[in-house]
Coordinates of C-alpha atoms in Angstrom, one line a residue:
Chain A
X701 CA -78.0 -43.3 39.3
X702 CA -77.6 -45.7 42.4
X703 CA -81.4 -47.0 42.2
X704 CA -80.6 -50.3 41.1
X705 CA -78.4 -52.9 43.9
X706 CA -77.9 -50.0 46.1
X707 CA -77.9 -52.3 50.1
X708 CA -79.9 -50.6 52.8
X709 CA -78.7 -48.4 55.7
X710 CA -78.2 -51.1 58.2
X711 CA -80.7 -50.6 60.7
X712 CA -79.6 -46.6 62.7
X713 CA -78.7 -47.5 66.1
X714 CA -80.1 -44.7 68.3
X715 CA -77.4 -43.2 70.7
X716 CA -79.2 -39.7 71.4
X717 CA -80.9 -41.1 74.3
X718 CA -77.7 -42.4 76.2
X719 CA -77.1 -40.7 79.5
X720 CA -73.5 -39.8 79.0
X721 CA -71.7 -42.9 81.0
X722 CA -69.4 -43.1 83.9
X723 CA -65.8 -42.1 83.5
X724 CA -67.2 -39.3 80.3
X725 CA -64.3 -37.3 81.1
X726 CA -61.4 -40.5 81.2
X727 CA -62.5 -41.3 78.1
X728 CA -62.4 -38.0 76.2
X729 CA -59.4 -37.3 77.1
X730 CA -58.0 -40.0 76.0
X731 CA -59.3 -39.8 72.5
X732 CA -58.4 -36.4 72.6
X733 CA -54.5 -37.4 73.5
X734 CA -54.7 -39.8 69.9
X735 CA -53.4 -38.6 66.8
X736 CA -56.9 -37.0 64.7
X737 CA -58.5 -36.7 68.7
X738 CA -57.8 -33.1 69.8
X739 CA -61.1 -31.3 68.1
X740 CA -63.1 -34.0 69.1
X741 CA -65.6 -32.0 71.2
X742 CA -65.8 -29.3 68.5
X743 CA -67.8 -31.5 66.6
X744 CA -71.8 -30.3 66.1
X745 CA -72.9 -32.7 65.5
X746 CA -74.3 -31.6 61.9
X747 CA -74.2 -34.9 59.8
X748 CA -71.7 -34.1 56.9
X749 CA -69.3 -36.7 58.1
X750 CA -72.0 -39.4 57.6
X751 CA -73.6 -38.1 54.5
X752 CA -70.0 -37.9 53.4
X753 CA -69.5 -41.7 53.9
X754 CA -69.1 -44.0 51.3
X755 CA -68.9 -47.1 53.7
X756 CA -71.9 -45.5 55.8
X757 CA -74.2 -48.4 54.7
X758 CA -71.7 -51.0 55.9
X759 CA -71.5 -49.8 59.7
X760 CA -73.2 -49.9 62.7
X761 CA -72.7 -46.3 63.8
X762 CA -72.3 -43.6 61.5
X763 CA -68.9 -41.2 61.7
X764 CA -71.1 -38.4 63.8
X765 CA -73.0 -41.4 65.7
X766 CA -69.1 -42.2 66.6
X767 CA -67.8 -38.9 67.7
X768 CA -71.0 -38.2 70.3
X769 CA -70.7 -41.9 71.3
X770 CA -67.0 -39.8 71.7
X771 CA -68.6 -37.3 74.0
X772 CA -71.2 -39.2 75.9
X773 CA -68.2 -41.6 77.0
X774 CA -68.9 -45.3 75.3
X775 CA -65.5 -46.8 75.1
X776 CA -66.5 -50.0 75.1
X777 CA -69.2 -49.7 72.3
X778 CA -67.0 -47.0 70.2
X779 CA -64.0 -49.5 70.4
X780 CA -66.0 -52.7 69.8
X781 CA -68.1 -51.1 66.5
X782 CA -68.0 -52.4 63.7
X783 CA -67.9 -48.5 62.1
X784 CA -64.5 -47.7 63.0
X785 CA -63.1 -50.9 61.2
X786 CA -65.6 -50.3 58.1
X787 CA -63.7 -46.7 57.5
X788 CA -61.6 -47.2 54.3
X789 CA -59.8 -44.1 55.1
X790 CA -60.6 -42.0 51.9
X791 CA -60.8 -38.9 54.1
X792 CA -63.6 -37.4 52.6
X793 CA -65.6 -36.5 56.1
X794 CA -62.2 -34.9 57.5
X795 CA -62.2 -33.0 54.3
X796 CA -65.5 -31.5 54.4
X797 CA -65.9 -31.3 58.4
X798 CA -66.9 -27.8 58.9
X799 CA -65.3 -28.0 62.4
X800 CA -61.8 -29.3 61.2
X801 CA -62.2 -32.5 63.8
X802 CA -59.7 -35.4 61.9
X803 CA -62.4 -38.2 61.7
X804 CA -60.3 -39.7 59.3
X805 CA -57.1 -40.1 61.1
X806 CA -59.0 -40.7 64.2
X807 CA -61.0 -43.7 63.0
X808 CA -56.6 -44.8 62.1
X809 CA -55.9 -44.1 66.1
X810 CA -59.5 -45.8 67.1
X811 CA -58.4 -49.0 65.3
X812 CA -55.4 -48.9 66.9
X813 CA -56.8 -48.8 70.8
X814 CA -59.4 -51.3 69.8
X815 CA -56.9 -53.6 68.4
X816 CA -54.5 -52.7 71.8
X817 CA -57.5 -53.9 73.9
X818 CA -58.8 -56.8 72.0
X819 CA -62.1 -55.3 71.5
X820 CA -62.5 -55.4 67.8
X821 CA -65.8 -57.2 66.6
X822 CA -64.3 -58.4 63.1
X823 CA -61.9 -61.2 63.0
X824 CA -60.2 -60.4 59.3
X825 CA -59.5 -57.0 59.7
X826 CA -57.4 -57.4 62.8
X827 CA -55.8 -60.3 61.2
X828 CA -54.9 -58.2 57.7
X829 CA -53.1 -55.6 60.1
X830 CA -51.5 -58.4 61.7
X831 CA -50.8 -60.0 58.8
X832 CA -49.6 -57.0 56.7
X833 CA -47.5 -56.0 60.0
X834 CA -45.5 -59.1 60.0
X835 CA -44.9 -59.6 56.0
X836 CA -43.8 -55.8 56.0
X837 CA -41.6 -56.7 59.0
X838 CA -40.2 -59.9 57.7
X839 CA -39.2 -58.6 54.2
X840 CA -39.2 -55.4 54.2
X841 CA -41.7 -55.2 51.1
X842 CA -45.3 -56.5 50.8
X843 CA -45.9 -59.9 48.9
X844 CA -50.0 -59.9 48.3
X845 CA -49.6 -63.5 47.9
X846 CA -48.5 -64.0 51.6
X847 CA -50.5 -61.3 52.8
X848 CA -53.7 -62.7 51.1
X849 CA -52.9 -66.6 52.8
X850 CA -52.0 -65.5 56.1
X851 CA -55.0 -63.3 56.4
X852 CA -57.5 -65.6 54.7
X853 CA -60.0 -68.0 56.9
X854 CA -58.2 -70.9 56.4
X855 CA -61.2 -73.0 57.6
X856 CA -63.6 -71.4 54.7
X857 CA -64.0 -73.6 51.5
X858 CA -65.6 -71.1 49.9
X859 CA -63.4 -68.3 50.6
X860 CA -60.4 -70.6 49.4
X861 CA -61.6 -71.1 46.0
X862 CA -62.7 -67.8 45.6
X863 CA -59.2 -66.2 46.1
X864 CA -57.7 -68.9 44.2
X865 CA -59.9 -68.0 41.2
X866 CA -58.4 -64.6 41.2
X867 CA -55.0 -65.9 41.9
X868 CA -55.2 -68.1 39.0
X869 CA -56.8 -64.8 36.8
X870 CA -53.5 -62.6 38.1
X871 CA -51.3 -65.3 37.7
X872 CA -52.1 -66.0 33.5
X873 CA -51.9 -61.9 33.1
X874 CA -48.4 -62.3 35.0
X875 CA -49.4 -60.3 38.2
X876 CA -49.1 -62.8 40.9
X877 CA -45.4 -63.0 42.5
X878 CA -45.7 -66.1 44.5
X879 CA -41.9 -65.5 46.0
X880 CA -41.9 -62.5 48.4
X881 CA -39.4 -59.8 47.3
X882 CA -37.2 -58.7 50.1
X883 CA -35.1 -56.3 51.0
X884 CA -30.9 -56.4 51.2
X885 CA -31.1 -55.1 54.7
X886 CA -34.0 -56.9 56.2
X887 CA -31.9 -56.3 59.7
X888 CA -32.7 -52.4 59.6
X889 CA -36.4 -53.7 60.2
X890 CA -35.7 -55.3 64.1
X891 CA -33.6 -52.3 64.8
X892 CA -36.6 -49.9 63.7
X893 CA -39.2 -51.9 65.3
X894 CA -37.6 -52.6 68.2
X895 CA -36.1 -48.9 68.3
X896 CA -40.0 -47.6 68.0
X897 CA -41.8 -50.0 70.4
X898 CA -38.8 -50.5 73.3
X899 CA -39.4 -54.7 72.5
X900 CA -39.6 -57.1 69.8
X901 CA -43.0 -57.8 68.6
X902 CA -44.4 -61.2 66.9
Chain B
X1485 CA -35.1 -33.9 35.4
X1486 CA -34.0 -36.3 37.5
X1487 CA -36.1 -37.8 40.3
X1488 CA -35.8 -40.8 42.9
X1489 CA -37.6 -43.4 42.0
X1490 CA -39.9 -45.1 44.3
X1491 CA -42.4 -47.7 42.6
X1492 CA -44.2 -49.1 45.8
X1493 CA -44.9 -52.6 46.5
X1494 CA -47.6 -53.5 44.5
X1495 CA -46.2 -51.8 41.7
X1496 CA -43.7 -54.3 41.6
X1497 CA -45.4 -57.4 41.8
X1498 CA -49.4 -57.3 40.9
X1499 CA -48.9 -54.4 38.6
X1500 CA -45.6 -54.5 36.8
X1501 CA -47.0 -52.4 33.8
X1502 CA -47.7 -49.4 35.8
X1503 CA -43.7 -49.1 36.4
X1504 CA -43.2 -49.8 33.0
X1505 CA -45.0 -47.7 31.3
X1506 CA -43.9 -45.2 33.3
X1507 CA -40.7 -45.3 32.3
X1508 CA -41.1 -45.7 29.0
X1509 CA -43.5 -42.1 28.8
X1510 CA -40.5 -40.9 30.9
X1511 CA -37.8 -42.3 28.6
X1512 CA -39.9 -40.1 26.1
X1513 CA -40.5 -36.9 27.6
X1514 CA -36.9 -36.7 29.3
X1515 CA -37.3 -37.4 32.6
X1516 CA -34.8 -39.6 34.5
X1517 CA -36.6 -42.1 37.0
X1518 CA -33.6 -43.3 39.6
X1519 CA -35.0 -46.4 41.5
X1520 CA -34.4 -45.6 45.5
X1521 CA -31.7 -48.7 46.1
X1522 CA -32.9 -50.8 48.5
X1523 CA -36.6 -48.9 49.7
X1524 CA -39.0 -50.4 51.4
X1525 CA -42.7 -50.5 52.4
X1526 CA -43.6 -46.7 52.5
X1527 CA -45.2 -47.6 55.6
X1528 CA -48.6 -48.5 54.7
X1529 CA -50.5 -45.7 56.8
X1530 CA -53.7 -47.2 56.9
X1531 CA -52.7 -51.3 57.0
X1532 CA -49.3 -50.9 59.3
X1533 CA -50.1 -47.4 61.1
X1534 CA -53.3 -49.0 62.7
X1535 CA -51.3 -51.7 64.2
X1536 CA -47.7 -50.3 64.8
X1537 CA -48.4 -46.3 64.4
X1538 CA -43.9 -45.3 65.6
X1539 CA -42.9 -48.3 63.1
X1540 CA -45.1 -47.4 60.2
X1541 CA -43.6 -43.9 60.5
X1542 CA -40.1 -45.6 61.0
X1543 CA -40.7 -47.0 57.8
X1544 CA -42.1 -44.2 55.6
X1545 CA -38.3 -42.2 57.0
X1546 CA -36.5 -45.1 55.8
X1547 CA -37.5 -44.2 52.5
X1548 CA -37.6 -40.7 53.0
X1549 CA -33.7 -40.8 54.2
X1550 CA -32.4 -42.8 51.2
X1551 CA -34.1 -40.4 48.8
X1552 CA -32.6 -37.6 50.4
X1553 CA -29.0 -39.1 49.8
X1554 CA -29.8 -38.7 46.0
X1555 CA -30.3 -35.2 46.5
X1556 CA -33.9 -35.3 44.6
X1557 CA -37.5 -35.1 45.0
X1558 CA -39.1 -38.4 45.7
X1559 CA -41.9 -40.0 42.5
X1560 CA -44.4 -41.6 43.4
X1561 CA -46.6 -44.1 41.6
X1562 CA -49.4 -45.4 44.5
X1563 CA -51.5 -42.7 46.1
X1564 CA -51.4 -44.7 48.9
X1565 CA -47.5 -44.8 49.3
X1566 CA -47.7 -41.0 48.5
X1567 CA -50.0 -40.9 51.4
X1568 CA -47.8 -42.5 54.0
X1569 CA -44.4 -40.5 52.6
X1570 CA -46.1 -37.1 52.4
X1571 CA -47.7 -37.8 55.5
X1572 CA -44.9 -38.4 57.5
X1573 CA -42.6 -35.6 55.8
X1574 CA -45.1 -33.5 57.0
X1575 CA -45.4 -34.9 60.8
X1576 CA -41.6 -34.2 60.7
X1577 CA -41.8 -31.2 60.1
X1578 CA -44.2 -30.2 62.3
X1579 CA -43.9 -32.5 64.8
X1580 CA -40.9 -32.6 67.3
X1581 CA -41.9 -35.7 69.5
X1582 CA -42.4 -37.8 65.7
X1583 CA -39.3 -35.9 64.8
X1584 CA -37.2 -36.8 67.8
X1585 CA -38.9 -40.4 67.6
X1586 CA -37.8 -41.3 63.9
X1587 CA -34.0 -39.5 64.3
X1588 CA -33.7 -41.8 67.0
X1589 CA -34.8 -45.1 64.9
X1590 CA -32.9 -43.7 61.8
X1591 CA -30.2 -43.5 64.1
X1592 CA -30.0 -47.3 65.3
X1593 CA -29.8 -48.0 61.0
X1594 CA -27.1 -45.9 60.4
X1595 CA -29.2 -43.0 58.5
X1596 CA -30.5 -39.8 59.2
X1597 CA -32.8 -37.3 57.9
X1598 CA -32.5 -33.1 57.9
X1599 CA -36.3 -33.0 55.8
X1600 CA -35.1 -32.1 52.5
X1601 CA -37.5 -34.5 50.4
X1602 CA -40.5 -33.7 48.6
X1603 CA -42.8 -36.2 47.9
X1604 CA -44.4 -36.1 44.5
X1605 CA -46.8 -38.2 42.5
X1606 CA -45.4 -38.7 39.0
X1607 CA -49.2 -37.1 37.6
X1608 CA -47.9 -34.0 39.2
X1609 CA -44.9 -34.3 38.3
X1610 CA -45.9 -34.4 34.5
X1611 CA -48.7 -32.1 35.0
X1612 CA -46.3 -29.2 36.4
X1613 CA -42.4 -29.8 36.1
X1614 CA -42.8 -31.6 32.0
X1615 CA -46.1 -29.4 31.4
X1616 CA -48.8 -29.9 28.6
X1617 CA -47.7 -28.6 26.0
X1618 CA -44.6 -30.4 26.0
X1619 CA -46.9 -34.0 26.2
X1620 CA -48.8 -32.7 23.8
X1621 CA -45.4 -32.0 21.7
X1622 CA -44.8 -36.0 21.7
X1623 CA -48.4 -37.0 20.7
X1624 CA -48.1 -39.1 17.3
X1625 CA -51.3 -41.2 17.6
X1626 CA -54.0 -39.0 18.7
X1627 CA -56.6 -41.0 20.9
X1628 CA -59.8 -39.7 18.7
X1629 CA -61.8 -42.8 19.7
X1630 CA -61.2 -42.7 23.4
X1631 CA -63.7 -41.5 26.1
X1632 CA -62.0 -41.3 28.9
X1633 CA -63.1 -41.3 32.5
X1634 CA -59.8 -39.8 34.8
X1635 CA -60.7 -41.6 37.9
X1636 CA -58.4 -40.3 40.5
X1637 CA -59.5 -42.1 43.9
X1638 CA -59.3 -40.5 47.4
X1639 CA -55.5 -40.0 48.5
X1640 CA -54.2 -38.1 45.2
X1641 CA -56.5 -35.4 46.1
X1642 CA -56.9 -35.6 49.7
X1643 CA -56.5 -34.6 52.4
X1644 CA -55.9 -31.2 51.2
X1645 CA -52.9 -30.8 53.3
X1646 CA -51.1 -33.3 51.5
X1647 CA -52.4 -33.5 48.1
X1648 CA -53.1 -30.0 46.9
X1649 CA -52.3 -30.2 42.9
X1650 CA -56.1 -30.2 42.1
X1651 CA -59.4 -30.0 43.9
X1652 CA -60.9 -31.9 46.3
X1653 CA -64.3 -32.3 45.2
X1654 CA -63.7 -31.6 41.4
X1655 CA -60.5 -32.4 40.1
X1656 CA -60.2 -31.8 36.1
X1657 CA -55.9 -31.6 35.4
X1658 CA -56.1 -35.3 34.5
X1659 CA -59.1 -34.4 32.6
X1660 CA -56.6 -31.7 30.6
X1661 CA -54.1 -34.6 30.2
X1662 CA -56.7 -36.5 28.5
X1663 CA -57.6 -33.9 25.8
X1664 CA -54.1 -33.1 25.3
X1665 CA -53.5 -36.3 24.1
X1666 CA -56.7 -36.4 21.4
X1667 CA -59.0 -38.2 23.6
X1668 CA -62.3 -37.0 24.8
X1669 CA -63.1 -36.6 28.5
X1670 CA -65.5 -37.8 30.0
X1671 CA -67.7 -35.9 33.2
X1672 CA -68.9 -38.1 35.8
X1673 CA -70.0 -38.1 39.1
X1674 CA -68.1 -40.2 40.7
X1675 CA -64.1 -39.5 39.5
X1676 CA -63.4 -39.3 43.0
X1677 CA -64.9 -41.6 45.6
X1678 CA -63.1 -44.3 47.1
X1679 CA -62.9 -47.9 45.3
X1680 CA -62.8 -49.6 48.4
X1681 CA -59.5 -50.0 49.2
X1682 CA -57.9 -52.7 50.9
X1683 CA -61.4 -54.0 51.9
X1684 CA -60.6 -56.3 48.8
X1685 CA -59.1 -58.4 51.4
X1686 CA -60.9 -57.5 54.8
X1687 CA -64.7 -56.9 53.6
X1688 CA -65.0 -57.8 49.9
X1689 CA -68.9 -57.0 49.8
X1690 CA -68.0 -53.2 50.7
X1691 CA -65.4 -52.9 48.4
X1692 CA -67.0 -54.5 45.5
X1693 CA -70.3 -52.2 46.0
X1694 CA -68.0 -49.3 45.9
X1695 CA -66.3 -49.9 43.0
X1696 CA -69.2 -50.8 40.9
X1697 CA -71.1 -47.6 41.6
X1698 CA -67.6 -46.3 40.3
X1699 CA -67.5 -48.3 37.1
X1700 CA -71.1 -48.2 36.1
X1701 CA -71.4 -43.9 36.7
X1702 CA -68.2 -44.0 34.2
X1703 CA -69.8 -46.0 31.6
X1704 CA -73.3 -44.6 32.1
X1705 CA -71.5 -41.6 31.4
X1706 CA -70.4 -42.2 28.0
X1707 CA -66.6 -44.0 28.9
X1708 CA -65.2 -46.6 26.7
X1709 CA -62.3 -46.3 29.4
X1710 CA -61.2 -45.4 32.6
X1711 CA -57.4 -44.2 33.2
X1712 CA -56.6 -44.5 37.4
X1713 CA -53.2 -43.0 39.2
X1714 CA -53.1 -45.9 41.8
X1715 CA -51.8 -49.8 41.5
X1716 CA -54.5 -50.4 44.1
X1717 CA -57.6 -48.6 42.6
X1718 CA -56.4 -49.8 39.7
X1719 CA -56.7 -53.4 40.9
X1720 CA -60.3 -53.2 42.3
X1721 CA -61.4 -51.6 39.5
X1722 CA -59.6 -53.9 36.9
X1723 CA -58.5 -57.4 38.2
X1724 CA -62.1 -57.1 40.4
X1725 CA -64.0 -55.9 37.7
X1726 CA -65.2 -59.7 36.6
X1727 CA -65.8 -60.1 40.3
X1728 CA -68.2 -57.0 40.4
X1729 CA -69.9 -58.9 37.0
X1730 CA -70.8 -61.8 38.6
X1731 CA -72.0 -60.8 42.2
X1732 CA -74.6 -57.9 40.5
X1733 CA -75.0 -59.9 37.5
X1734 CA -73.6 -57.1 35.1
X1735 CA -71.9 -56.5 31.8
X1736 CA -69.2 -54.0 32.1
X1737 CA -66.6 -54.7 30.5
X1738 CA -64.7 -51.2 31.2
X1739 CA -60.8 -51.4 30.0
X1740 CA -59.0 -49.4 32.8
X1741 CA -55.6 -48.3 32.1
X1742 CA -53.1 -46.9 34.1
X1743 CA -52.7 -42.9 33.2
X1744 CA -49.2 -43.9 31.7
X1745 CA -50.3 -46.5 29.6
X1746 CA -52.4 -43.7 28.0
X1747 CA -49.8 -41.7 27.6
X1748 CA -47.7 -43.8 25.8
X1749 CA -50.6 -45.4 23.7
X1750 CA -50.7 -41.5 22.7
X1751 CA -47.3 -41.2 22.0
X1752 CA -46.8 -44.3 20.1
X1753 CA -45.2 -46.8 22.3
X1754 CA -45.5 -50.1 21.5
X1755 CA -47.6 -52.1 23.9
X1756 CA -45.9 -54.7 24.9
X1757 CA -43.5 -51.9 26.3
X1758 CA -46.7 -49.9 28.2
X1759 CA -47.9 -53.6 29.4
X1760 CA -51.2 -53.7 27.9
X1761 CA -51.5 -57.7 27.8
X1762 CA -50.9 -57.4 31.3
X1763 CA -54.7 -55.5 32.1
X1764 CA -57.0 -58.3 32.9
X1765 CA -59.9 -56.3 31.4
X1766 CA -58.1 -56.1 27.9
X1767 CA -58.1 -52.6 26.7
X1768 CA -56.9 -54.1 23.6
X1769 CA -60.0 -56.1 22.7
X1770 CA -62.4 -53.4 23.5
X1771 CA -60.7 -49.7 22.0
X1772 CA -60.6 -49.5 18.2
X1773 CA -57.1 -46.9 18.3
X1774 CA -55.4 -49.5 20.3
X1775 CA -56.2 -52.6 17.7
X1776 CA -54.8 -50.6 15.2
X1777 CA -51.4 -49.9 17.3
X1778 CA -51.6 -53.6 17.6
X1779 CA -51.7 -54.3 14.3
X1780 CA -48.7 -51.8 13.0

């Protein structure tokens, strides 16, 4: 049924072979301190997570490749793949993990620390949480149309006209709001944010 | 039946017709939709959590707080925004350090939150408080020449903590909706993998691969439409769709409704009421019932 256009694996990285690195233990314990972290080393290592995957042909490592990268201790590598950022968080793995570990969430808190240590290897996604972050935090709502600019490579013909092909499509049908809708008490926002995080962010 | 109301973000702005043809089926069948004053971003668990995980939760309790002032369950129309609500009820609940964390940032706003909301989806709520048989009660244009694929996504049906109206792997109450309103259901393979997302914006390759295999299993199948339960599935699947056409070089041409505009097409609403002019894949042009609603 998915003969025809289906892409190729990219090319399997092997990680079996990998002594398990200095400071193992450091790191495991950390992941295992993150929300979707504490079964991490009950994993088996038995595939289903990656079979599982719908965005398995997009990443570098696959969900099970991830969690013994976990074990062997390859922050650097786990935190700089692109497979954490390629998760679209449909939870399907964390559904059908035999050993209950959280991959779903997990890949949510792995994001997080890679983001926190500037080791993501995409350029958009960081931006789009960025992005989203500050709209949310400014009105109080999302506006797609100043989500989709600010996170958009502003240097990219290409990419321009594309997004202005669909925003000219949504915008006949009536579905593009070009003024962000806010809310009345955009001032609950800094008090929650900077209640949450002890400082103002942006 | 009276519920707080809590359309979601994109709901109000890229897909209007969602809200209103949900309250128009609700107008219908009874059921009072109360819009939660002032709400705000449910917290976007996946987009905010990632980058602000205290503040994303800070947000979701916002909501959470306001709905409990109304002394009523919380509707849903975005799987995602149920997601981030339910998600954080739940942390609440069984969390004291989140708990603690989000009295304390309630606190600096002036509200607070005992845990007293449930968060519902309005397809649950329909399915279970309104019921079938009283849907089916209101049915005055039976949908004979509809096949309908009920393509319900990732976060209506997990995880299975959260979402537990149908199952995970093989979901079929939507599939009961459709017959009870006259239309034929359609089986497919693939009612619920994931469309991709927000990857519309952050990897469009992966999200347009995934939604494709979507559309194309549905109209291999037999479907002459799809009905979704989510402004953002609903988007990639829809507003994308011509996108999909032109990077695969395809024909598919698949009208996908929301499941309320079904509903009301069912029940005899007129369209501009359910939005259909609004679908960018015209359901109007392609489905033989709906031409005749138009032309009444």
């Amino acid at each position: 049924m998915q003969s025809e256009n289906t892409p190729s694996c990219n090319e399997v990285k092997v990680v079996t072979e990998v002594a398990p690195q200095k400071g193992r233990l450091d790191f495991i314990k950390e992941v295992e301190k993150l929300p979707g972290g504490d079964k991490v080393l009950d994993c088996i290592q038995c595939g289903l997570c990656a079979g599982s995957c719908p965005t398995r042909f997009a990443m570098d490592y696959s969900p099970t490749q991830i969690l013994k990268m976990i074990n062997l201790g390859m922050r650097e590598q786990v935190l700089s793949s692109s497979a954490i950022w390629e998760c679209s968080s449909c939870h399907t793995c964390a559904t059908r993990c035999p050993r209950g570990v959280e991959i779903t969430t997990l890949m949510m808190s792995l994001k997080n620390l890679s983001l926190k240590e500037n080791l993501a290897e995409s350029e958009t996604k960081p931006k789009f949480h960025k992005s989203f972050f500050e709209v949310i935090n400014k009105y109080g709502r999302l506006s797609e149309a100043a989500l989709l600019t600010k996170t958009m490579k502003k240097s990219d013909p290409k990419a321009i006209m594309h997004n202005a092909s669909l925003g000219l499509r949504l915008a006949r049908k009536g579905k593009m709001r070009l003024r962000p809708e806010k809310i009345e008490h955009t001032a609950d926002l800094e008090n929650m944010l900077k209640k949450t995080t002890g400082e103002k962010k942006q | 039946m009276k519920y707080a109301f809590y359309p979601g973000c994109s709901v109000h702005s890229s897909t209007k017709e969602y809200a209103d043809s949900a309250k128009a089926i609700c107008n219908a069948l009874d059921v009072e939709l109360v819009e939660i004053p002032d709400w705000n971003c449910c917290g976007a668990i996946d987009a905010v959590y990632s980058y602000e995980p205290q503040y994303s939760l800070a947000l979701a309790a916002r909501n959470l707080a306001l709905a409990e002032k109304m002394q009523t369950d919380i509707v849903v129309l975005c799987s995602s925004c149920y997601f981030s609500l339910a998600r954080t009820n739940k942390l609440f609940h069984e969390n004291a350090e989140v708990k603690a964390k989000i009295t304390e940032a309630l606190g600096t706003i002036g509200l607070s939150y005992s845990g007293g909301v449930k968060v519902r989806h309005l397809l649950e709520v329909l399915l279970t408080d309104v019921g079938l048989e009283k849907i089916k009660a209101k049915v005055k244009v039976p949908l004979n020449s509809y096949n309908v694929a009920s393509y319900y996504g990732c976060l209506l049906v997990r995880p299975v903590d959260l979402a537990h109206f149908d199952d995970p792997d093989h979901p079929t109450r939507m599939d009961e909706l459709v017959e009870a309103l006259g239309a034929a259901k359609v089986e497919y393979y693939s009612k619920t993998k994931c469309c991709g997302a927000s990857m519309a914006v952050t990897d469009e390759k992966v999200m347009l691969e995934l939604s494709k295999r979507i559309l194309l299993d549905a109209k291999n199948s037999g479907a002459n439409c799809m009905i979704t339960a989510c402004p953002l599935c609903h988007f990639n699947l829809d507003a994308k769709q011509r996108d999909i056409e032109s990077k695969f070089s395809l024909k598919i041409g698949l009208p996908i409704l929301h499941f309320t505009q079904l509903i009301g097409l069912a029940f005899g609403i007129d369209n501009k009421k359910l939005g259909l002019n609004r679908n960018i894949v015209s359901p109007l042009k392609i489905t033989p019932a709906a031409k005749e609603i138009v032309a009444k």
